[in-house]
XYZ file of C-alpha atoms in Angstrom:
649
model
C -53.802 -121.515 3.241
C -50.114 -121.416 3.057
C -48.572 -123.747 0.054
C -46.276 -126.689 0.502
C -42.691 -125.711 1.860
C -39.535 -126.515 -0.133
C -38.904 -129.893 1.853
C -42.267 -131.109 0.953
C -42.708 -133.954 -0.909
C -46.153 -134.547 -3.150
C -46.184 -137.991 -4.536
C -48.849 -139.552 -7.206
C -49.692 -142.961 -6.147
C -51.345 -144.899 -9.354
C -53.149 -148.442 -8.578
C -55.769 -149.706 -9.462
C -56.873 -151.421 -5.956
C -58.333 -148.369 -4.299
C -57.410 -150.153 -1.092
C -53.546 -150.859 -2.204
C -53.891 -146.844 -2.716
C -55.114 -145.585 0.524
C -52.526 -148.054 2.514
C -50.039 -147.260 1.076
C -50.506 -143.985 1.181
C -50.870 -144.249 5.122
C -48.118 -145.786 5.745
C -45.758 -143.185 3.415
C -47.378 -140.564 5.249
C -46.510 -142.004 8.609
C -43.073 -142.954 7.509
C -42.031 -139.206 6.056
C -43.970 -136.387 7.269
C -42.847 -134.354 4.250
C -44.654 -136.404 1.979
C -47.902 -135.941 0.885
C -49.208 -139.185 -1.570
C -52.649 -138.339 -3.527
C -53.327 -141.203 -5.449
C -55.038 -142.543 -9.060
C -56.786 -145.427 -10.073
C -55.186 -146.165 -13.442
C -52.591 -144.715 -15.867
C -55.144 -142.457 -17.992
C -56.421 -140.681 -14.736
C -52.722 -140.762 -13.116
C -51.991 -138.395 -16.961
C -54.288 -136.102 -16.237
C -53.055 -135.564 -12.490
C -49.420 -134.998 -13.886
C -50.302 -132.498 -16.447
C -48.659 -129.546 -14.902
C -45.476 -131.887 -13.428
C -45.741 -130.690 -10.099
C -45.609 -134.420 -8.200
C -41.949 -134.855 -6.744
C -42.309 -138.422 -7.498
C -44.862 -141.169 -9.373
C -45.019 -144.276 -8.091
C -46.864 -146.763 -10.042
C -48.243 -150.217 -9.885
C -47.320 -152.668 -13.283
C -50.446 -154.359 -13.787
C -53.222 -151.806 -14.567
C -56.280 -151.808 -16.949
C -55.792 -149.921 -19.780
C -51.989 -148.678 -20.095
C -49.220 -151.062 -17.866
C -46.906 -149.474 -15.761
C -43.827 -149.509 -18.130
C -46.425 -148.113 -21.222
C -47.402 -145.044 -18.333
C -43.890 -144.710 -17.638
C -43.017 -144.092 -21.475
C -45.664 -141.305 -21.335
C -44.664 -139.623 -18.372
C -40.954 -139.810 -19.915
C -42.310 -138.081 -22.845
C -43.827 -134.908 -20.412
C -42.028 -134.926 -17.403
C -38.557 -136.266 -18.760
C -36.491 -135.812 -15.016
C -39.525 -136.956 -12.697
C -38.427 -139.641 -10.654
C -40.614 -142.439 -10.812
C -40.759 -145.872 -9.027
C -42.655 -148.654 -10.290
C -43.485 -150.754 -7.045
C -45.702 -153.859 -8.134
C -46.585 -157.493 -7.580
C -45.691 -158.667 -10.042
C -41.731 -159.189 -9.957
C -39.712 -160.577 -12.941
C -36.711 -160.175 -14.627
C -37.974 -159.440 -17.813
C -40.741 -156.230 -16.361
C -37.449 -155.131 -14.273
C -35.309 -154.879 -17.344
C -38.176 -153.432 -19.442
C -38.724 -150.579 -16.935
C -34.704 -149.944 -16.873
C -35.486 -149.302 -20.390
C -37.612 -147.308 -20.241
C -35.908 -145.245 -17.597
C -37.322 -146.352 -14.863
C -35.818 -144.514 -11.772
C -36.067 -147.087 -9.288
C -38.004 -150.843 -9.116
C -39.394 -152.594 -6.001
C -41.766 -155.460 -5.843
C -44.641 -155.438 -3.363
C -44.517 -157.983 -0.227
C -46.223 -158.631 2.798
C -45.680 -156.890 6.206
C -45.631 -152.958 6.206
C -41.705 -152.839 6.306
C -41.624 -152.503 2.715
C -43.651 -149.283 2.966
C -40.890 -147.995 5.014
C -38.151 -149.178 2.087
C -40.307 -147.816 -0.698
C -40.474 -144.397 1.229
C -36.800 -144.186 1.740
C -36.616 -145.016 -2.205
C -39.050 -141.941 -2.838
C -36.710 -139.715 -0.122
C -33.791 -140.493 -2.004
C -34.849 -140.668 -5.375
C -36.744 -137.386 -5.214
C -32.964 -135.650 -2.938
C -31.184 -136.859 -5.969
C -33.310 -135.578 -8.401
C -33.724 -131.873 -6.253
C -29.558 -131.906 -6.391
C -29.506 -133.103 -10.168
C -31.405 -129.611 -10.356
C -29.965 -127.481 -8.372
C -26.540 -128.626 -10.322
C -28.207 -127.791 -13.640
C -28.974 -124.602 -12.169
C -26.084 -123.721 -10.706
C -24.432 -124.597 -14.297
C -26.801 -122.693 -16.167
C -26.269 -119.712 -14.161
C -22.428 -120.037 -13.732
C -22.811 -120.364 -17.936
C -25.089 -117.052 -18.089
C -22.178 -114.980 -16.265
C -19.384 -116.499 -17.970
C -21.258 -115.781 -21.164
C -22.026 -112.036 -19.759
C -18.407 -111.037 -19.653
C -17.019 -108.950 -22.307
C -13.755 -110.866 -21.758
C -12.695 -114.589 -23.147
C -13.481 -117.390 -20.657
C -12.108 -120.710 -21.520
C -11.602 -124.030 -19.222
C -8.769 -126.305 -21.409
C -7.807 -129.514 -20.043
C -4.508 -131.140 -20.211
C -5.020 -133.025 -23.067
C -5.581 -129.519 -24.763
C -9.211 -129.694 -25.171
C -11.387 -126.615 -24.125
C -14.154 -128.023 -22.033
C -16.097 -124.659 -21.523
C -15.845 -121.802 -23.557
C -17.653 -118.806 -23.073
C -19.345 -116.632 -25.879
C -17.136 -113.594 -26.149
C -14.691 -116.545 -27.189
C -16.898 -118.558 -29.268
C -17.869 -114.654 -31.402
C -14.262 -113.470 -31.313
C -13.441 -116.924 -33.383
C -16.481 -116.749 -35.638
C -18.131 -119.606 -34.512
C -20.294 -121.281 -31.682
C -19.675 -122.551 -28.221
C -20.945 -125.718 -29.087
C -18.374 -125.873 -31.973
C -15.225 -124.899 -29.941
C -16.075 -127.268 -26.664
C -14.660 -130.825 -26.787
C -12.056 -129.464 -29.529
C -8.792 -128.739 -28.724
C -6.573 -125.819 -29.005
C -4.890 -126.813 -32.383
C -7.996 -127.626 -34.065
C -9.149 -123.593 -32.969
C -5.510 -121.502 -32.810
C -3.575 -120.987 -35.326
C -0.101 -123.140 -35.070
C 1.913 -120.158 -33.970
C -0.915 -119.537 -30.904
C -1.356 -122.896 -30.445
C 2.157 -123.167 -29.900
C 2.108 -120.559 -27.454
C -0.667 -121.606 -25.363
C 0.060 -125.335 -24.703
C 3.366 -123.756 -23.394
C 1.932 -121.394 -21.209
C -0.912 -123.645 -19.550
C 1.233 -126.809 -19.351
C 3.988 -123.764 -17.352
C 0.685 -123.756 -14.888
C -0.210 -127.788 -14.391
C 2.960 -128.021 -13.505
C 3.611 -125.642 -11.376
C 0.591 -125.139 -9.889
C 1.091 -120.701 -10.073
C -0.736 -118.826 -11.875
C 0.339 -116.932 -14.975
C -0.338 -113.619 -16.284
C 0.724 -112.755 -20.152
C 0.935 -109.050 -22.149
C 1.017 -108.190 -25.725
C -0.092 -111.398 -26.617
C -1.224 -110.688 -30.627
C -4.127 -113.072 -32.418
C -6.550 -112.333 -34.828
C -10.020 -112.863 -35.072
C -12.502 -114.311 -37.875
C -12.422 -111.325 -39.961
C -8.734 -111.056 -40.303
C -8.103 -108.064 -37.782
C -5.184 -108.031 -35.134
C -5.932 -108.183 -31.671
C -4.082 -108.135 -28.429
C -4.508 -110.214 -25.285
C -3.761 -109.444 -22.090
C -4.417 -113.946 -20.767
C -4.397 -114.779 -17.363
C -4.076 -118.481 -16.531
C -5.201 -120.543 -13.793
C -4.926 -124.107 -12.451
C -8.487 -125.606 -12.302
C -9.923 -128.463 -10.553
C -12.526 -130.320 -13.266
C -13.698 -131.979 -9.858
C -15.425 -134.310 -11.733
C -12.276 -136.368 -12.853
C -8.813 -136.313 -11.735
C -7.686 -134.837 -14.781
C -6.049 -131.495 -14.352
C -6.981 -128.142 -16.354
C -6.600 -124.475 -16.755
C -8.731 -121.585 -16.696
C -8.176 -118.805 -18.912
C -9.551 -115.085 -18.471
C -8.025 -113.056 -21.294
C -8.993 -109.364 -21.710
C -8.951 -107.770 -25.277
C -6.497 -104.692 -24.341
C -6.620 -103.687 -28.287
C -7.662 -100.260 -27.896
C -5.675 -99.679 -24.860
C -2.893 -100.788 -26.488
C -3.341 -98.396 -29.602
C -3.930 -95.558 -27.088
C -0.765 -96.147 -25.663
C 0.678 -96.430 -29.010
C -0.684 -93.146 -30.377
C 0.034 -91.221 -26.901
C 4.205 -92.526 -27.212
C 3.664 -91.499 -31.139
C 2.341 -88.250 -29.570
C 4.626 -87.754 -27.555
C 7.730 -87.943 -29.650
C 5.486 -85.696 -32.262
C 4.807 -82.768 -29.659
C 7.962 -82.740 -28.718
C 9.620 -81.972 -32.226
C 6.927 -79.035 -32.104
C 8.806 -77.752 -29.359
C 11.735 -76.970 -31.783
C 10.071 -75.307 -34.571
C 10.833 -71.875 -35.762
C 8.570 -70.238 -37.414
C 4.683 -70.658 -37.856
C 4.809 -72.563 -41.066
C 7.403 -75.053 -39.647
C 4.829 -75.379 -36.514
C 1.930 -75.986 -38.389
C 3.479 -78.342 -40.888
C 4.739 -80.781 -37.870
C 1.282 -81.002 -36.645
C -0.144 -81.465 -39.763
C 2.306 -84.353 -39.924
C 2.023 -85.315 -36.311
C -2.081 -85.802 -36.555
C -1.465 -87.903 -39.967
C 0.830 -89.964 -38.428
C -0.892 -90.534 -34.853
C -4.332 -90.525 -35.930
C -4.496 -91.306 -39.415
C -5.896 -88.218 -40.379
C -4.548 -87.586 -44.024
C -7.330 -84.542 -45.008
C -5.645 -82.137 -41.661
C -4.784 -78.609 -41.870
C -3.769 -76.249 -39.483
C -5.565 -72.815 -40.569
C -4.195 -69.779 -38.911
C -6.099 -65.905 -39.128
C -4.580 -63.499 -41.768
C -2.985 -60.339 -40.617
C -6.197 -58.885 -41.799
C -8.697 -60.674 -39.466
C -10.836 -61.479 -42.392
C -9.695 -65.406 -43.144
C -7.857 -68.170 -41.919
C -5.780 -69.499 -44.496
C -3.985 -72.967 -44.807
C -0.965 -72.513 -43.417
C 0.502 -76.476 -43.478
C -2.195 -79.066 -44.850
C -1.007 -83.144 -45.609
C -0.228 -84.132 -48.725
C -3.524 -85.801 -49.223
C -5.704 -83.165 -49.468
C -3.956 -81.557 -53.007
C -5.101 -84.722 -54.505
C -8.835 -84.789 -52.758
C -9.350 -81.384 -52.907
C -9.456 -79.616 -56.265
C -7.862 -76.074 -54.468
C -6.608 -76.112 -50.650
C -9.820 -74.727 -48.860
C -9.180 -71.087 -47.392
C -12.052 -69.740 -44.893
C -13.327 -66.532 -45.009
C -15.384 -65.019 -41.961
C -18.173 -63.848 -44.463
C -19.323 -67.542 -45.793
C -22.906 -68.748 -45.994
C -24.351 -71.285 -43.610
C -24.120 -74.292 -44.162
C -20.833 -74.143 -45.882
C -17.724 -75.269 -44.157
C -16.249 -72.316 -44.021
C -19.025 -70.941 -41.915
C -18.566 -73.529 -39.557
C -14.991 -73.222 -39.280
C -15.639 -69.739 -38.281
C -17.993 -70.736 -35.681
C -15.412 -72.929 -34.046
C -13.050 -70.092 -33.879
C -14.992 -67.691 -32.922
C -16.402 -70.076 -30.050
C -13.971 -70.796 -29.039
C -14.828 -74.730 -28.424
C -13.866 -77.843 -30.328
C -16.929 -79.929 -32.945
C -16.331 -83.312 -33.586
C -18.240 -84.915 -36.564
C -18.398 -88.296 -37.178
C -20.214 -88.669 -40.130
C -20.246 -85.008 -42.249
C -22.791 -86.534 -44.923
C -25.272 -86.699 -42.137
C -24.555 -83.581 -40.412
C -27.253 -80.618 -40.897
C -24.543 -77.946 -39.912
C -22.385 -78.732 -43.358
C -24.968 -78.691 -46.526
C -21.630 -78.320 -48.834
C -19.914 -81.602 -50.667
C -16.389 -82.395 -49.317
C -13.981 -85.347 -49.438
C -14.037 -85.643 -45.747
C -16.567 -87.746 -43.628
C -15.133 -87.732 -40.393
C -13.359 -84.285 -38.740
C -12.727 -82.767 -35.678
C -12.327 -78.556 -36.064
C -10.021 -77.769 -32.631
C -9.597 -73.996 -32.024
C -6.204 -72.530 -31.259
C -6.659 -69.328 -29.136
C -6.067 -66.088 -31.663
C -4.364 -68.126 -34.238
C -6.803 -70.460 -36.124
C -8.230 -73.737 -36.153
C -6.510 -77.151 -36.642
C -8.817 -79.329 -38.449
C -8.136 -83.294 -38.093
C -9.899 -85.181 -40.839
C -10.316 -88.427 -42.153
C -12.176 -89.704 -45.120
C -13.869 -92.423 -43.397
C -16.639 -92.140 -41.141
C -16.205 -92.455 -37.302
C -12.357 -92.554 -37.918
C -11.792 -90.532 -34.146
C -12.680 -92.530 -31.058
C -13.049 -90.244 -27.653
C -9.070 -91.580 -27.462
C -8.504 -89.896 -30.545
C -10.199 -86.514 -29.093
C -8.494 -86.085 -26.403
C -5.198 -86.869 -28.428
C -6.538 -83.849 -30.502
C -6.713 -81.349 -27.732
C -3.635 -82.046 -26.050
C -1.824 -81.724 -29.876
C -3.838 -78.382 -30.747
C -3.161 -77.384 -27.552
C 0.550 -77.981 -27.821
C 0.099 -76.588 -31.454
C -1.316 -72.882 -29.753
C 2.191 -72.951 -27.437
C 4.539 -73.200 -30.016
C 2.557 -70.398 -31.772
C 2.735 -68.135 -28.929
C 6.230 -69.595 -28.588
C 7.407 -68.570 -32.494
C 5.583 -65.214 -32.309
C 7.592 -64.646 -29.505
C 10.840 -65.487 -31.062
C 9.770 -63.642 -34.005
C 8.847 -60.317 -32.130
C 12.714 -61.053 -30.489
C 14.316 -61.468 -33.677
C 12.522 -58.040 -34.871
C 13.567 -56.569 -31.948
C 16.845 -57.426 -31.888
C 16.963 -56.571 -36.145
C 15.737 -53.315 -35.388
C 17.918 -52.857 -32.569
C 21.090 -53.343 -35.029
C 19.075 -51.555 -37.596
C 19.414 -48.787 -34.685
C 23.226 -49.650 -33.998
C 24.531 -49.571 -37.534
C 22.251 -46.125 -38.448
C 24.239 -45.023 -34.997
C 27.548 -46.229 -36.525
C 26.617 -44.589 -39.812
C 25.850 -41.305 -37.687
C 29.189 -41.600 -36.071
C 31.124 -42.100 -39.301
C 29.494 -38.595 -40.656
C 30.232 -37.129 -38.166
C 33.463 -38.214 -37.868
C 34.656 -38.077 -41.484
C 32.313 -36.625 -44.214
C 31.336 -33.572 -42.106
C 34.813 -33.180 -40.871
C 35.725 -32.353 -44.513
C 33.247 -29.153 -45.264
C 33.820 -27.971 -41.573
C 37.516 -27.636 -42.225
C 36.433 -25.842 -45.759
C 34.548 -23.965 -43.660
C 37.348 -22.946 -41.156
C 39.734 -22.191 -43.832
C 37.496 -19.999 -46.093
C 36.465 -17.835 -42.853
C 40.423 -17.458 -41.814
C 41.067 -16.708 -45.223
C 38.263 -14.024 -45.431
C 39.542 -12.501 -42.169
C 42.806 -12.825 -43.636
C 42.161 -11.166 -47.236
C 38.937 -10.318 -47.128
C 38.219 -11.984 -50.316
C 34.779 -12.316 -50.969
C 35.080 -15.311 -52.434
C 35.827 -16.849 -49.088
C 32.534 -16.176 -47.970
C 30.450 -18.255 -51.217
C 33.168 -21.281 -50.519
C 31.824 -20.784 -46.285
C 28.446 -20.703 -47.989
C 28.752 -23.735 -49.865
C 30.546 -25.617 -47.039
C 27.376 -24.757 -44.809
C 24.776 -26.069 -47.848
C 26.711 -29.618 -47.906
C 26.937 -29.848 -43.839
C 23.207 -29.705 -43.940
C 22.390 -31.430 -46.656
C 24.080 -34.186 -45.347
C 22.532 -33.820 -42.076
C 18.905 -33.845 -43.482
C 19.441 -36.934 -45.642
C 20.985 -38.832 -42.630
C 18.473 -37.814 -40.226
C 15.801 -39.009 -43.247
C 18.004 -42.232 -43.568
C 17.407 -42.743 -39.869
C 13.598 -42.294 -39.579
C 13.130 -43.956 -43.184
C 14.176 -47.100 -41.778
C 11.602 -47.825 -38.917
C 9.269 -50.107 -39.589
C 6.016 -49.352 -41.088
C 2.873 -50.028 -38.494
C -0.271 -49.262 -39.954
C -0.040 -49.124 -44.168
C -3.101 -47.858 -45.504
C -3.884 -48.141 -49.255
C -2.284 -45.845 -51.416
C -2.334 -45.348 -55.622
C 0.975 -45.564 -57.115
C 0.314 -43.796 -59.620
C -1.055 -41.132 -57.475
C 2.479 -41.273 -55.258
C 4.494 -40.883 -58.490
C 2.671 -37.719 -59.462
C 2.754 -35.923 -56.076
C 6.395 -37.173 -56.343
C 7.953 -36.312 -59.612
C 6.176 -32.740 -58.579
C 8.886 -32.039 -56.008
C 11.845 -32.774 -58.644
C 13.316 -29.811 -60.167
C 13.136 -30.641 -63.902
C 12.515 -28.915 -67.151
C 13.222 -31.154 -69.988
C 12.280 -34.378 -68.478
C 9.254 -36.286 -68.611
C 7.705 -39.011 -66.108
C 5.406 -41.762 -67.940
C 2.781 -43.755 -65.668
C 2.091 -46.749 -66.723
C 0.334 -48.788 -63.497
C -3.182 -48.834 -61.952
C -1.751 -50.723 -59.076
C -3.010 -49.858 -55.421
C -0.484 -51.297 -52.643
C -0.114 -50.979 -49.054
C 1.885 -48.574 -47.824
C 3.175 -45.604 -45.573
C 1.766 -42.785 -48.203
C 4.807 -39.894 -47.081
C 7.473 -42.809 -47.465
C 6.299 -44.175 -50.587
C 6.252 -40.768 -52.091
C 9.216 -40.445 -51.288
C 11.443 -43.434 -52.017
C 9.669 -42.344 -55.800
C 10.993 -39.062 -55.056
C 14.803 -39.976 -54.351
C 14.208 -42.383 -57.269
C 13.196 -39.849 -60.038
C 15.573 -37.642 -58.453
C 18.578 -39.759 -59.017
C 17.346 -40.744 -62.507
C 17.187 -36.809 -63.472
C 20.315 -36.107 -61.912
C 22.531 -39.052 -63.405
C 20.248 -39.621 -66.672
C 20.536 -35.670 -67.830
C 23.271 -34.006 -66.110
C 25.530 -36.485 -67.035
C 25.186 -35.497 -70.573
C 27.167 -32.659 -72.760
C 25.434 -29.775 -73.964
C 26.097 -30.988 -77.349
C 24.401 -34.399 -76.437
C 21.126 -33.231 -74.656
C 20.735 -31.048 -77.666
C 20.930 -34.226 -80.182
C 18.912 -36.525 -78.057
C 15.361 -36.601 -77.104
C 14.411 -34.907 -73.207
C 14.805 -38.141 -70.512
C 12.020 -40.602 -70.002
C 11.478 -41.469 -66.840
C 8.956 -45.011 -66.357
C 6.671 -46.363 -63.605
C 5.124 -49.669 -64.458
C 4.056 -52.897 -62.969
C 6.410 -56.237 -62.908
C 6.234 -58.899 -60.923
C 5.765 -58.839 -57.383
C 6.000 -55.054 -57.238
C 6.488 -52.176 -59.430
C 9.598 -50.553 -61.073
C 11.344 -46.830 -62.036
C 12.921 -46.748 -64.972
C 14.669 -44.159 -67.961
C 16.299 -44.334 -70.756
C 19.476 -42.664 -69.619
C 22.974 -44.101 -69.675
C 22.154 -46.789 -67.072
C 24.342 -47.723 -64.484
C 27.810 -49.256 -64.995
C 27.741 -53.179 -64.203
C 30.611 -53.025 -61.797
C 28.991 -50.712 -59.120
C 25.207 -51.760 -58.893
C 25.776 -53.674 -56.009
C 27.229 -50.819 -54.319
C 24.321 -47.911 -55.775
C 22.539 -48.576 -52.291
C 25.339 -47.955 -49.618
C 25.190 -44.800 -47.533
C 27.691 -42.122 -49.131
C 28.500 -43.885 -52.003
C 27.762 -41.705 -55.568
C 29.486 -40.879 -59.062
C 29.020 -37.741 -58.839
C 31.173 -35.835 -56.059
C 28.361 -32.787 -55.717
C 26.123 -35.449 -54.094
C 25.691 -36.780 -50.559
C 25.552 -40.296 -51.758
C 22.275 -40.913 -49.274
C 19.252 -41.115 -51.982
C 19.129 -44.316 -52.738
C 20.642 -45.624 -49.735
C 16.776 -43.980 -48.025
C 15.221 -46.080 -50.764
C 16.433 -49.203 -49.868
C 15.749 -48.262 -46.349
C 12.380 -47.364 -46.879
C 11.367 -50.553 -49.148
C 13.092 -52.333 -45.935
C 10.915 -50.706 -43.274
C 7.715 -51.904 -45.350
C 9.294 -55.334 -45.914
C 9.879 -54.726 -49.513
C 13.071 -55.704 -51.816
C 14.088 -52.904 -54.316
C 17.390 -54.474 -57.101
C 19.376 -52.349 -59.587
C 19.340 -53.555 -63.025
C 19.281 -52.522 -66.582
C 16.214 -51.178 -68.105
C 15.332 -52.616 -71.684
C 17.243 -49.278 -73.195
C 19.816 -49.539 -71.399
C 19.033 -47.163 -68.538
C 18.903 -47.377 -65.001
C 15.919 -50.003 -63.563
C 15.005 -49.999 -60.149
C 12.318 -53.309 -59.226
C 10.555 -53.106 -55.832
C 9.286 -56.315 -55.141
C 7.597 -58.409 -52.317
C 5.204 -55.533 -52.566
C 0.988 -56.420 -50.979
C -1.490 -55.301 -53.369
C -4.509 -53.611 -51.522
C -7.698 -55.361 -52.246
């Protein structure tokens, strides 16, 4: 059996006279086919029948045993406050009507003779039910609308022309830290700050006056927590409907995150432009860390680049706050224990995949203490790892992660560029050195070799003319000098070539080997070092050999026979100095006015020397990336300091 249709009307008629009840039911159902009438003999039975409030209307007599019609009405209103209730009574009086109205009766109709009264009653019932149903539909629509409005993430409101909030949603109430009930009925001045209220009133009055919607952007408002938000309001003309009052409907989007993202992107664009003009790895890394701090508020960031040995990721540049937060700026060795920061950084570097950790203390990949609470590790190809870190948890959003990727990619490109430029500079410098050596060779060939050739030619002519044997000795001396010049010139050229693969060399052993090549009888070598350096073994030995020979030639040979017999033998010492090693002697030393010239090719204070020995020393030092300086020893002798030397581990 099918249930009642939506248009059917269930009526409960309560009357203590069964004949009246039956007659009323008959005429009502005949007057409107939608009616289905059920009867009750008194108010108590009527209340029992109304337990489920499924009737659409109650029609009740006034005078009944037990509860009268007014008392019955009051009980019905307590249980079913919206149910239509019509008092249909034979006892008509103004007092009864007034009391019924006060009790909330829907309609009042006095019984009369004749059947027309049932037609009137049927119309009253139909009107009351339709009105109740319409009201419920409106209420249901309002509830649905309220539910929809409250579910919106945007701030929604209706404000009338007096500046009073007629409707607001939960999002708006939550933003102001209050309830919907507290805002609805309040004015704009009571809810917003003075500045925001003045701006809003100007905007919504413009919409009311013109009837045209208005869209705004970049409106900043502070929430209940004191945090500033950026809004993008859209204001439309709105017809309230129930009155002639004009109003506006506002839908305001919170674009704080988007505005923050746009600001970060703008800052990042500015910073990445600076990255494309850096010249060195250090300058490039420093620009990247400054960008991370300025754009992403990541004050514990740093750029860690792979060292030449490929065993450590070294801190090439870090934000200043790193020095304050860490006892020592971290470096990350390859062989690091699991659970350490270094192990995780190397994992990122070798896998080539970035890692983001929102709460370091809660992440089981790191069990080592650290001031960092949020971190993004981003690899940079073969260069190293970009570490972007902050002291608070959940510091980085998905947008920040994308920005880090952009910054790290730009940094990697900048490092590639600086390496290419460095390689080009090295090639250019090497070409310049080769040109200098070529010029030097040309100068020697055109000038220095010409003198012994002239001597050789003259001696040969004299020998042919006179047959004097001394001329042959002069010829041999000239040939020996040319041979020495050519040998030294070739050494000068070859020794200046860059060192491709240096290896660990014990300085004491190299010194001993070099000393064995020096022709000496009375001089002594003291080695006071256990330093091991990264060098080309043959060229390091040649460097020491030339320094020893210079000491012997100028320290001993410059003394007279009487001085040599009166003074102890010359002592040459090799020892450590800051950043490298030194070679010194206790001879007469180098005059201060020529110390700056001793490394020039062909410079010598002795006519018999070619002047290439110390020039070769300087070339060998430069090929290693070292520096050599001539100064005065503690005892007044010559002292040569070689610095910038990389010790071998």
